Structures are given as structure tokens and as C-alpha cells.
Tab-separated table of C-alpha atoms in Angstrom:
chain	number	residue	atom	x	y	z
E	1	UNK	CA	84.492	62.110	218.588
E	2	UNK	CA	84.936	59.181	216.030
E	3	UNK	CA	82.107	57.165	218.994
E	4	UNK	CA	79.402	59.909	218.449
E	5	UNK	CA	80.184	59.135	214.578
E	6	UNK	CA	79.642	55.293	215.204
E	7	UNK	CA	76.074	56.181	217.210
E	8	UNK	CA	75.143	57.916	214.001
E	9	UNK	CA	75.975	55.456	211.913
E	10	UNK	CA	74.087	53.362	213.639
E	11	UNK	CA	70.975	55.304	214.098
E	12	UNK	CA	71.449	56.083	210.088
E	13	UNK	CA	71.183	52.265	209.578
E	14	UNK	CA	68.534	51.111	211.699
E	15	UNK	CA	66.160	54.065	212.680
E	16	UNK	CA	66.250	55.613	209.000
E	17	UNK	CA	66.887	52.408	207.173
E	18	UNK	CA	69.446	53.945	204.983
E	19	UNK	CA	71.133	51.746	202.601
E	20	UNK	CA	74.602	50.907	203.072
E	21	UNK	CA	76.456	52.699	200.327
E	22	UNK	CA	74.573	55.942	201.852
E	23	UNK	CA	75.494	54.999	205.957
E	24	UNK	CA	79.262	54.580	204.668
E	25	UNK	CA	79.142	57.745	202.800
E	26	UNK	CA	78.065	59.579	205.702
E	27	UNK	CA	80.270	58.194	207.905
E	28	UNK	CA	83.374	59.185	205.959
E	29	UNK	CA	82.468	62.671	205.525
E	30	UNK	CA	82.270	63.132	209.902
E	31	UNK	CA	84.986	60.501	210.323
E	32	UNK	CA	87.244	63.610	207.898
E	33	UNK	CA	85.363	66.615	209.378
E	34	UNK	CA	86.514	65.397	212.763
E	35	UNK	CA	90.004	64.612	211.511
E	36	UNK	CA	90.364	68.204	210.402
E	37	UNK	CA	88.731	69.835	213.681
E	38	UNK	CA	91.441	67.726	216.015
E	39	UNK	CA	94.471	68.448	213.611
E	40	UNK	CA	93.515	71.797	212.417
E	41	UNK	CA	91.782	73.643	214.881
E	42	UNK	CA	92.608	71.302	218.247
E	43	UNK	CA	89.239	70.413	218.589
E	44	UNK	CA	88.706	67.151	220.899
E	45	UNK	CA	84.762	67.105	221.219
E	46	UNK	CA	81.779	68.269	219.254
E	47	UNK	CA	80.554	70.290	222.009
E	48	UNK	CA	83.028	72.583	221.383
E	49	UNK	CA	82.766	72.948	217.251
E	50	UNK	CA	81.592	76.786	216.289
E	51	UNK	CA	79.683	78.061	212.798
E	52	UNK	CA	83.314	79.553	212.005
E	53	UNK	CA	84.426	76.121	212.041
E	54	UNK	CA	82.500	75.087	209.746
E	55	UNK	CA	82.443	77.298	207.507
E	56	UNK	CA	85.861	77.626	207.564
E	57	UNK	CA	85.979	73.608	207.022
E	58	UNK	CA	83.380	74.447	203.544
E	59	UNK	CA	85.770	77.453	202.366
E	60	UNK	CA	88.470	74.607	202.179
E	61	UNK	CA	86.576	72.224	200.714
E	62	UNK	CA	85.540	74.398	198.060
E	63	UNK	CA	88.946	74.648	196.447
E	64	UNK	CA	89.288	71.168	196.090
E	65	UNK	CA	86.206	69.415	195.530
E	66	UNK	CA	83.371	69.511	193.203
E	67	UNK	CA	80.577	71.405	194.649
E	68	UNK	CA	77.712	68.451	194.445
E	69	UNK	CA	80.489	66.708	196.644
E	70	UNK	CA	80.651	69.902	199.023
E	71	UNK	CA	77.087	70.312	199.196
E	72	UNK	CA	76.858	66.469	200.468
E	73	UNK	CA	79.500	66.373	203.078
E	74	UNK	CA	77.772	69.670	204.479
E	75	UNK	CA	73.915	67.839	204.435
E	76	UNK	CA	76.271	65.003	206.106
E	77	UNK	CA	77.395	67.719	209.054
E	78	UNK	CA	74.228	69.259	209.252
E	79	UNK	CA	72.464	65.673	209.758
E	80	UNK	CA	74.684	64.787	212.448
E	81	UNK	CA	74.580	67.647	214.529
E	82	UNK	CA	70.930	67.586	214.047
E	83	UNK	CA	71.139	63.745	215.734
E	84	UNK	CA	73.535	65.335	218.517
E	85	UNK	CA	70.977	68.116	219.440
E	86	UNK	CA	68.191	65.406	219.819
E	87	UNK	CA	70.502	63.565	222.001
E	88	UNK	CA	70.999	66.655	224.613
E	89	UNK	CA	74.763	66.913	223.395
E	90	UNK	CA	74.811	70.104	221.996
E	91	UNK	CA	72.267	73.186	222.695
E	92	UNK	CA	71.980	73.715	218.856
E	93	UNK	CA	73.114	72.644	215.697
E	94	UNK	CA	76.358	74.794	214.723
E	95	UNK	CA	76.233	73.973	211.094
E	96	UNK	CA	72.775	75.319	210.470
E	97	UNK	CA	73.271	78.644	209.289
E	98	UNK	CA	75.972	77.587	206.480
E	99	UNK	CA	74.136	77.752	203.123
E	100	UNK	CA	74.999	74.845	200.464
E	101	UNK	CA	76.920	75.746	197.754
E	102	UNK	CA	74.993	76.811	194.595
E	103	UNK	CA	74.514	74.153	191.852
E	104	UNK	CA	75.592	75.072	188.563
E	105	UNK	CA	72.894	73.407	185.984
E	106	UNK	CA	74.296	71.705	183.084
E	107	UNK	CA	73.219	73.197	180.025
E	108	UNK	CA	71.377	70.973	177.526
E	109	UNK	CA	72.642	68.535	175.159
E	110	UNK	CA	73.644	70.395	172.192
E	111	UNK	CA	71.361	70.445	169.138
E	112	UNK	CA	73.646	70.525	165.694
E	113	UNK	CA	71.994	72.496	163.250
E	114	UNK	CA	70.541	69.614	161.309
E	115	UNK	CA	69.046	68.602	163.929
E	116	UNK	CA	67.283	71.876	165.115
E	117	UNK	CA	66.072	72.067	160.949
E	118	UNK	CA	64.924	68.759	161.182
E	119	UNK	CA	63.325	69.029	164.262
E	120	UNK	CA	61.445	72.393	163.559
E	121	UNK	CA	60.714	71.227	160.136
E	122	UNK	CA	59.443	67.736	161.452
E	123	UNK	CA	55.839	66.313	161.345
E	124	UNK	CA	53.843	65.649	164.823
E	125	UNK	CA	53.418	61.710	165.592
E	126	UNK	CA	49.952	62.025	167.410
E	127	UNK	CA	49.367	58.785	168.938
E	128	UNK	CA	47.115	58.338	171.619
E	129	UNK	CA	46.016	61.419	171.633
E	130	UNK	CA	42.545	62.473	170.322
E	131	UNK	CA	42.397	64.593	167.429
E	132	UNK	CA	41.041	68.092	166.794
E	133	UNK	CA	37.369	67.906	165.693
E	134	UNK	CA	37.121	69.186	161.800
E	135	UNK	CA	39.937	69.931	159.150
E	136	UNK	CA	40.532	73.082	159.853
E	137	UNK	CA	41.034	73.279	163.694
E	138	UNK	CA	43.518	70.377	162.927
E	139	UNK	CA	45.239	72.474	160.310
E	140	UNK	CA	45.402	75.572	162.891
E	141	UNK	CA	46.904	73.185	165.366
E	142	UNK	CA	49.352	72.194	163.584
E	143	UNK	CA	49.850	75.965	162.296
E	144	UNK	CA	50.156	77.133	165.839
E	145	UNK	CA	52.575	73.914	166.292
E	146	UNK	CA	55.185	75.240	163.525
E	147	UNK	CA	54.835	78.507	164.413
E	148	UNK	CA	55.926	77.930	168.198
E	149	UNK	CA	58.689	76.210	167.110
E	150	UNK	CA	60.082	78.183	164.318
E	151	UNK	CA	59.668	81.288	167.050
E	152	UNK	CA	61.683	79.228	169.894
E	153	UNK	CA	64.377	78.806	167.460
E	154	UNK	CA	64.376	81.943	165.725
E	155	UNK	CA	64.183	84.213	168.602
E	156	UNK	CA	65.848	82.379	171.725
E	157	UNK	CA	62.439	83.054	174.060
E	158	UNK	CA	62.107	80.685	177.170
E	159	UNK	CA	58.636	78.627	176.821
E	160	UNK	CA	57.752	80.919	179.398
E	161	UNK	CA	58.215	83.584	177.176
E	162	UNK	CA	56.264	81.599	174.440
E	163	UNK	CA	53.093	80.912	176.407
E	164	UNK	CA	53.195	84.433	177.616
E	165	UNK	CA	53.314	85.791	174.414
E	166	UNK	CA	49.940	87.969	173.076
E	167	UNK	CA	48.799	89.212	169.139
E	168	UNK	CA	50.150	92.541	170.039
E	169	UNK	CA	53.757	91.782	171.107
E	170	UNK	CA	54.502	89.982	167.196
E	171	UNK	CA	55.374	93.055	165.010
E	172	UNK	CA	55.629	91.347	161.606
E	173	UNK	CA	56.037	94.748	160.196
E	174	UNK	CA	59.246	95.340	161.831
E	175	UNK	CA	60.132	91.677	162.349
E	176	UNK	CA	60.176	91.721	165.854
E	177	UNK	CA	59.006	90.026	168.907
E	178	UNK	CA	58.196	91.943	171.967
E	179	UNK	CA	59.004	90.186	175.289
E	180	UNK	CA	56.710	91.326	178.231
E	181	UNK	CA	57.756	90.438	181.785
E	182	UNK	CA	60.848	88.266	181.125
E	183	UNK	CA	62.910	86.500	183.606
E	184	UNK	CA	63.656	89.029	186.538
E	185	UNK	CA	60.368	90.912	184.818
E	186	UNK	CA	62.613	92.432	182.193
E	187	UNK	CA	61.280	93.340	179.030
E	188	UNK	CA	63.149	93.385	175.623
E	189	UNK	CA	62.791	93.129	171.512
E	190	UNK	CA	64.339	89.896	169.900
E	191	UNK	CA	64.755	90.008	166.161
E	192	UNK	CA	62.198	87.846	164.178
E	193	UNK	CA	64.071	85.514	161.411
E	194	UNK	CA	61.799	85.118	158.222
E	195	UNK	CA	61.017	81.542	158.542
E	196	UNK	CA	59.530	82.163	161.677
E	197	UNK	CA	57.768	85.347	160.474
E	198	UNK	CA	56.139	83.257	157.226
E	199	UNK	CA	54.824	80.264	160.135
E	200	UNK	CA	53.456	83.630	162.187
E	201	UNK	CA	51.579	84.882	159.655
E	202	UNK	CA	50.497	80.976	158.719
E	203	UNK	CA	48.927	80.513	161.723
E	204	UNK	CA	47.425	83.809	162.278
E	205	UNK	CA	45.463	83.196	159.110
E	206	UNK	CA	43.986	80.212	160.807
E	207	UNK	CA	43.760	81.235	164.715
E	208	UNK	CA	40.596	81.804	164.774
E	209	UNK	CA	39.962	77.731	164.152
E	210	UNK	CA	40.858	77.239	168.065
E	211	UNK	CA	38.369	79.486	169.626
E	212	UNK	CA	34.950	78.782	170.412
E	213	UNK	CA	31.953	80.264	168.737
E	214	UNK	CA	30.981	82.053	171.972
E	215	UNK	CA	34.367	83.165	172.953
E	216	UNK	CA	34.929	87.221	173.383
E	217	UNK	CA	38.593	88.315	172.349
E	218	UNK	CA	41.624	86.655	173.733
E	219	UNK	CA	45.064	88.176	173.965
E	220	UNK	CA	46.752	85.286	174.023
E	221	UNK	CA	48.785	84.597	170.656
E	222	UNK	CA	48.919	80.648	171.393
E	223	UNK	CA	45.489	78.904	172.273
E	224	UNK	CA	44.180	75.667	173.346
E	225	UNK	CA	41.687	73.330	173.271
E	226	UNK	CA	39.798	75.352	174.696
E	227	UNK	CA	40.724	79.124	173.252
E	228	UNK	CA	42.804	79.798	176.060
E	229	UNK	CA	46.171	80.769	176.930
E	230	UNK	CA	48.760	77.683	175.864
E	231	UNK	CA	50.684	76.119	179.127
E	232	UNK	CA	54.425	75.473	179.301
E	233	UNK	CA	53.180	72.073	179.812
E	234	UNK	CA	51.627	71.648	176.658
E	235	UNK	CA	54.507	73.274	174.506
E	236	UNK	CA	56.983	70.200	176.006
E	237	UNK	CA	53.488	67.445	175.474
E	238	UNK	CA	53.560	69.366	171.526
E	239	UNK	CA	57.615	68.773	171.128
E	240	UNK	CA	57.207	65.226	172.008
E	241	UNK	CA	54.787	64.676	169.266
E	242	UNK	CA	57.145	65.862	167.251
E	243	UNK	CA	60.339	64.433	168.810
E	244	UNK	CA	58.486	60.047	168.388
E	245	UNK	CA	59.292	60.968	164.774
E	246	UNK	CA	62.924	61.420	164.631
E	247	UNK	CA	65.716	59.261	166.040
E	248	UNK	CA	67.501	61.764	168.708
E	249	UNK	CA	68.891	59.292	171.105
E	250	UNK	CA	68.641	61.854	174.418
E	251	UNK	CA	65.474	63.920	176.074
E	252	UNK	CA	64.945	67.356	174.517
E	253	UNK	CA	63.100	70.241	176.270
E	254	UNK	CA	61.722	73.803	174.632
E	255	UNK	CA	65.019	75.053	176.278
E	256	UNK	CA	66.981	73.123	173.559
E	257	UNK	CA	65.882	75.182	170.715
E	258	UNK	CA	66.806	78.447	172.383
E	259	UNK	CA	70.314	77.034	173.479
E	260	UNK	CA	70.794	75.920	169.899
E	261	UNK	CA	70.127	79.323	168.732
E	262	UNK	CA	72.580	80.560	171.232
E	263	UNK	CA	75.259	77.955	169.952
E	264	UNK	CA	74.532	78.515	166.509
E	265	UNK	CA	74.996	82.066	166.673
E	266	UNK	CA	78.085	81.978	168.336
E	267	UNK	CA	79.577	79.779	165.781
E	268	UNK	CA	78.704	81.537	162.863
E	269	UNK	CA	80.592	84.522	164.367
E	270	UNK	CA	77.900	86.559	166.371
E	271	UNK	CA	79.404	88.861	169.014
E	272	UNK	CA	78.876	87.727	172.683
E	273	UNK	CA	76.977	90.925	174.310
E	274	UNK	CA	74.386	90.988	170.994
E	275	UNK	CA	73.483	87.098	171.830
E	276	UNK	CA	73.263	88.530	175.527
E	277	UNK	CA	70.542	90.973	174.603
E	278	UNK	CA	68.332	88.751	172.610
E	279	UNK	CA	68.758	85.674	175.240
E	280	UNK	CA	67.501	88.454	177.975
E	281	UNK	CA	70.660	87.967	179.786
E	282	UNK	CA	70.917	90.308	182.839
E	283	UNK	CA	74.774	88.868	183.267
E	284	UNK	CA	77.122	88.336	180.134
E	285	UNK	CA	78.597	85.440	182.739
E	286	UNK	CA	75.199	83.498	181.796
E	287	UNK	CA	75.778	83.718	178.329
E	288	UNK	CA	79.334	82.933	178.505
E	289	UNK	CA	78.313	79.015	179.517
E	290	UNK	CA	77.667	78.828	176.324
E	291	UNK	CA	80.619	79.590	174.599
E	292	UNK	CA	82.261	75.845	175.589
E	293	UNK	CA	79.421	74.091	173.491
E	294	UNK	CA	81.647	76.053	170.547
E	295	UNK	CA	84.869	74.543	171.651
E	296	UNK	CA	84.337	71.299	168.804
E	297	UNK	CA	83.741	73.625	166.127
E	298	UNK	CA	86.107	76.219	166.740
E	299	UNK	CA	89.289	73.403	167.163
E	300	UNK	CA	87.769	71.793	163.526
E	301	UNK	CA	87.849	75.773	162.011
E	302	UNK	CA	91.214	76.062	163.393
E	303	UNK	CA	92.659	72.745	162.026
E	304	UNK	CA	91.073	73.474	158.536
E	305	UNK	CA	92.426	76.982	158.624
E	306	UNK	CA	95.333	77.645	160.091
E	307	UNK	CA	98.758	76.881	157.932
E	308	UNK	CA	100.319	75.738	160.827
E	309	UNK	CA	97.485	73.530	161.786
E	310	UNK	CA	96.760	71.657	158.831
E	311	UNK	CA	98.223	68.129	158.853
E	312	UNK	CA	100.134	67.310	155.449
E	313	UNK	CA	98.571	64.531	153.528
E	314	UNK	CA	101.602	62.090	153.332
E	315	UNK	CA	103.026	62.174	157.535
E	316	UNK	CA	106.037	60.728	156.741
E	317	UNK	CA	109.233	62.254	157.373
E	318	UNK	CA	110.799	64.410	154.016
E	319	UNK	CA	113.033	62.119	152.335
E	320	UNK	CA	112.306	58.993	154.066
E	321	UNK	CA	111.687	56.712	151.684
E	322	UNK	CA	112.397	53.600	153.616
E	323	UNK	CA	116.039	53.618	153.208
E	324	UNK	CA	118.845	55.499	154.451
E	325	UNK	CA	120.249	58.296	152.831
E	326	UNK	CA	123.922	58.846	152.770
């Protein structure tokens, strides 16, 4: 088995020109996958290996090991085999019907509340980028600017959401925001906070700036250019104007300000299912994720709180005072 492995490697080195690193990493991951088919199963060629070997080879794997690591020594098993059946070894490659293991996406860095203020409340840095022609489509820009991002923060929507927002989903009169065709095509109400309701009405007053002078009606709530409907694109190309003016050290997305709102909630004591229903969670799982962004400030509450958790000013010992009493 371990002389098929060395054809591989070869092939992996001079008909794919991998690099080195990536040839040994390969190479270990068969070199244990064929350890564990001659110990564990009595397995002498790969002629003989089965899909229940395999997968029964992942299912161990999977207690142990990270899945990106799991998901790479599969792609390794799955490229061999693939190399055996082009080499008339095997009639077909045994490994192909064993899905990789889902990857779990990291959420994103976690805005502190300054930060989301000062970012929402921050002025755009509009370099190289023409500007709007005339005052007051520049003021409505920058109107509809505010207003997207006091909404993202206030109400937790995905820029999907945002973009897909129209005039007739904001009820200002009952401070809410109606969600049409959410993730999974879900629909739901998320509360309006009155910052966010005071930048609505802002920009309303001034919407009209962005459409042209033959344009009919348009449903959309946030327009471009051109009096359209507003692209995910453009949201993230408007947060980056606003992001060259502040000194955040990391990449920030639309997503961030609806995490933050998550995390922020959750700290100031709001109950898991309630943050569920405004985030448009179909599983409270999903929203659980974000309970260990909380971790920091709940240990700091703790310590400042609890009488058996604050740490006495003066740590010495009671009655040491550097000599010995009798």
C-alpha cells in the first residue's frame, strides 16, 4: 500500500507541481489512512477498501481532530483514489460518496460598543470617488448613509435585508421594521430603536434628491446613483468610506453591526430566544454562538460583583507584617 502512496506522491510533485509542504501533507494523511486500514480493519491493498471504511475511518477522526483538519485528510483520500481509478487499480473511487464535514464560520471580530457609536456616528472619507452632483443629492446621500447604518445596528437586519428593504416595510408609527423574505424566506418585525427612527425620517425628508426627474415610483427604501434599488455591494463600498476615518486595526463587514447588536444585547441582560426572534433565527443553536463573545464581560461583572470574587486591596496575608508573630 505505502508504494501506491509513493506513486502519488510523485505524480503530486511533478504532474501537478504541488509545492512541497502540500506533497508531504498529503502523503501523511494516506501513509495514516493505510496504517489504520492494515491494523484496524486487516486491510492489505486498496483494492479491497469499501465506503464503510471510510467513513468509518472520518467518524473516528471526527472525535479527535478539528474538522478543517478532517475535511483535508478526506480531500487527501478522495485525491488518491481518484489517481488509483485513472491508473486501472480500482473500478471506482470508494471515498466519493463521503460528504466533508461542515465548516463552522467564525463569527466576526467583536465590535465594543464605542466602537459601533463611533462607527455609526462617524463621517464618510470619500476619496477617489466622484461626488454627488448638487448640495442636496450629497446631503441625501449621506442621509441615506446614516440611516443604513443606524438601521443595521438598531435592528440586527443582514445587508440583505437592508437592500431589500421598501418605504412600506418602515412603520415609524409603531417603530418597527418589517422584514420581507428573510433568510430561509421567513418574514418577521424587528423593533426600531429611536436613533435609527430620527436618521429614517432624516433621510426620507430628502429621498427624493436620488431619483431622477423622469423616474416613476420606486419601492425601494435605499436608492442609488441612479434611483434604483441599493446593492449589498455598495452598502460594504459605503462602510469603507466610513471605516478610512477611524483607526479599527481589523476588516469590518455590514455583518459586524448586526453581531454587535446581538453581543450588546446579550450583555446588557436581554433574554436569549427574544435576540433569536429579532436576529430571524430559525435555530436558538445559531444564536447561541454568540453568547461566547459575552464570556470577557460576564468574568469582569462577576469579579466586580461577587463577594467572593473581589480581590482585597492589600494581598498580603492577615497579620503578616514582615515578621513573625509569636
Amino acid at each position: 500500500m505505502v508504494k501506491d502512496v509513493l506513486k502519488f506522491e510523485e505524480h503530486l510533485a511533478q504532474a501537478r507541481g504541488l509545492a512541497q509542504n502540500t506533497v508531504a501533507a498529503y502523503t501523511r494523511d494516506l501513509r495514516q489512512f493505510a496504517l489504520f486500514l492494515q491494523q484496524r480493519r486487516g486491510l492489505q491493498t486498496w483494492e479491497s477498501v469499501e465506503l464503510a471504511h471510510v467513513r468509518f475511518y472520518m467518524a473516528g477522526l471526527m472525535k479527535t481532530s478539528k474538522r478543517s483538519t478532517v475535511a483535508r485528510k478526506l480531500n487527501s483520500i478522495k485525491s488518491f483514489f481518484e489517481f488509483m481509478c485513472r491508473q486501472g487499480r480500482i473500478p471506482a473511487n470508494p471515498a466519493a460518496l463521503v460528504r466533508s464535514p461542515k465548516q463552522e464560520r467564525p463569527l466576526p471580530t467583536r465590535l465594543s460598543v464605542d466602537e459601533a457609536f463611533h462607527l455609526v456616528e462617524s463621517e464618510p472619507k470619500r476619496t477617489g470617488r466622484k461626488p454627488y452632483a448638487g448640495q442636496a443629492r450629497q446631503e441625501a446621500r449621506d442621509a441615506r448613509d446614516k440611516a443604513m447604518l443606524e438601521l443595521l445596528y438598531s435592528s440586527g437586519l443582514r445587508v440583505s435585508e437592508l437592500v431589500g428593504l421598501d418605504i412600506e416595510h418602515i412603520r415609524l408609527d409603531l417603530d418597527l421594521v418589517q422584514v420581507e423574505h428573510g433568510k430561509g424566506d421567513h418574514s418577521r418585525l424587528v423593533p426600531l430603536g429611536e436613533k435609527a427612527a430620527l436618521a429614517l425620517k432624516a433621510y426620507m425628508g430628502k429621498r427624493a434628491e436620488l431619483l431622477p426627474k423622469e423616474a416613476g415610483a420606486e419601492p425601494a427604501l435605499f436608492l442609488n446613483t441612479r434611483g434604483g434599488r441599493l446593492t449589498t455591494r455598495s452598502v460594504q463600498r459605503m462602510l469603507d468610506e466610513h471605516l478610512k476615518g477611524m483607526t479599527m486595526p481589523r476588516k469590518i463587514g455590514p455583518h459586524a453591526l448586526r453581531h454587535a447588536m446581538a453581543t450588546h444585547m446579550l450583555e446588557a441582560g436581554a433574554d436569549l430566544r427574544s435576540v433569536q426572534e429579532i436576529l430571524g433565527h430559525k435555530s436558538l443553536s445559531t444564536t447561541q454562538k454568540y453568547t461566547h463573545l459575552t464570556v470577557d464581560h460576564l468574568l469582569k461583572v462577576y469579579d466586580k460583583a461577587h463577594p467572593r470574587a473581589v480581590k482585597p486591596a492589600d494581598d498580603s496575608e492577615p497579620g503578616d507584617s514582615g515578621s513573625e508573630q509569636k
